Amino acid sequence: MEKLDLIYFKFISNLSNNLENSTRDAGEEIPDLTPLVNYFLGYGGALLTGLMGLLTLFFIFNVVKIRIRISKCSADGDYEGRSQALREIIWQIVGALCCFFAGVGAGILTGIFMSK
């Protein structure tokens, strides 16, 4: 048992010595990547905000188009088509809200990273 403890102790001490030597011998400073990261996250967030805005407008356009279809179905007495259109309009509204809030979140993060 003592021999196993001695081997384990030597192994751990060698690991700690190697870790100390590798950090001490490097002598190089790690380059500061903060400006580069802020640049990519800032402009990437701005791009994402724009894309989410366009996608939100697309969903709103579809909502208006489906609303016109609901009016036609109601006038014709097509209740099955009307119920199908109502299901579609609900999913379009959910998609528009998700894209809108994702765009708002991306816009907030863009503001944070662009201000640095």
XYZ file of C-alpha atoms in Angstrom:
116
model
C 0.000 0.000 0.000
C 2.825 2.390 0.819
C 4.430 1.742 -2.551
C 1.185 2.656 -4.310
C 0.917 5.845 -2.236
C 4.488 6.766 -3.132
C 3.832 6.230 -6.856
C 0.656 8.297 -6.615
C 2.477 11.083 -4.756
C 5.281 11.185 -7.345
C 2.744 11.274 -10.164
C 0.849 14.194 -8.610
C 4.030 16.132 -7.800
C 5.307 15.655 -11.371
C 2.011 16.935 -12.730
C 2.128 20.035 -10.546
C 5.784 20.690 -11.440
C 5.039 20.365 -15.142
C 2.110 22.739 -14.812
C 4.206 25.342 -12.982
C 7.059 25.060 -15.474
C 4.806 25.283 -18.502
C 3.155 28.475 -17.272
C 6.381 30.005 -16.044
C 8.472 29.154 -19.108
C 6.016 30.512 -21.597
C 6.906 34.117 -20.834
C 4.543 35.262 -23.552
C 1.561 37.388 -22.872
C -1.750 36.156 -24.152
C -3.009 38.567 -26.807
C -6.061 40.592 -25.863
C -8.855 39.454 -28.161
C -11.539 41.593 -26.517
C -11.744 44.200 -29.316
C -11.989 41.495 -31.967
C -14.663 39.609 -30.029
C -16.631 42.818 -29.434
C -16.383 43.654 -33.146
C -17.753 40.296 -34.281
C -20.418 40.105 -31.586
C -21.453 43.714 -32.166
C -21.781 43.588 -35.934
C -23.017 39.993 -35.855
C -25.722 41.069 -33.435
C -26.602 43.984 -35.693
C -26.919 41.601 -38.630
C -29.057 39.257 -36.542
C -31.255 42.167 -35.449
C -31.809 43.164 -39.066
C -32.606 39.620 -40.140
C -35.065 39.169 -37.283
C -36.725 42.451 -38.248
C -37.140 41.285 -41.834
C -38.474 37.928 -40.704
C -40.954 39.674 -38.391
C -42.181 41.788 -41.306
C -42.575 38.626 -43.382
C -44.712 37.030 -40.664
C -46.835 40.174 -40.345
C -47.340 40.207 -44.122
C -48.516 36.586 -43.911
C -50.884 37.471 -41.064
C -52.484 40.194 -43.199
C -52.719 37.822 -46.169
C -54.352 35.114 -44.044
C -56.720 37.699 -42.526
C -57.933 38.543 -46.035
C -58.415 34.817 -46.689
C -60.444 34.512 -43.462
C -62.705 37.346 -44.639
C -63.269 35.600 -47.979
C -64.001 32.262 -46.283
C -66.457 33.929 -43.899
C -68.249 35.639 -46.779
C -68.470 32.372 -48.738
C -69.612 30.355 -45.724
C -66.556 28.074 -45.870
C -66.172 27.318 -42.165
C -63.617 24.559 -42.681
C -61.329 26.899 -44.639
C -61.876 29.586 -42.022
C -60.840 27.288 -39.157
C -57.755 26.196 -41.116
C -56.849 29.833 -41.728
C -57.321 30.629 -38.032
C -54.869 27.851 -37.118
C -52.382 29.232 -39.632
C -52.757 32.784 -38.383
C -52.065 31.691 -34.797
C -48.759 30.075 -35.842
C -47.833 33.124 -37.909
C -48.444 35.386 -34.906
C -46.373 33.096 -32.662
C -43.547 33.162 -35.221
C -43.731 36.944 -35.502
C -43.566 37.357 -31.725
C -40.610 34.965 -31.417
C -38.703 36.785 -34.150
C -39.559 40.161 -32.669
C -38.285 39.284 -29.199
C -35.193 37.560 -30.621
C -34.492 40.753 -32.570
C -34.940 42.872 -29.446
C -32.552 40.620 -27.523
C -29.995 40.735 -30.324
C -30.360 44.512 -30.443
C -29.685 44.812 -26.724
C -26.604 42.593 -26.991
C -25.457 44.605 -30.009
C -25.715 47.780 -27.977
C -23.701 46.238 -25.168
C -20.903 44.979 -27.403
C -20.776 48.057 -29.646
C -20.441 50.391 -26.661
C -17.202 48.742 -25.520
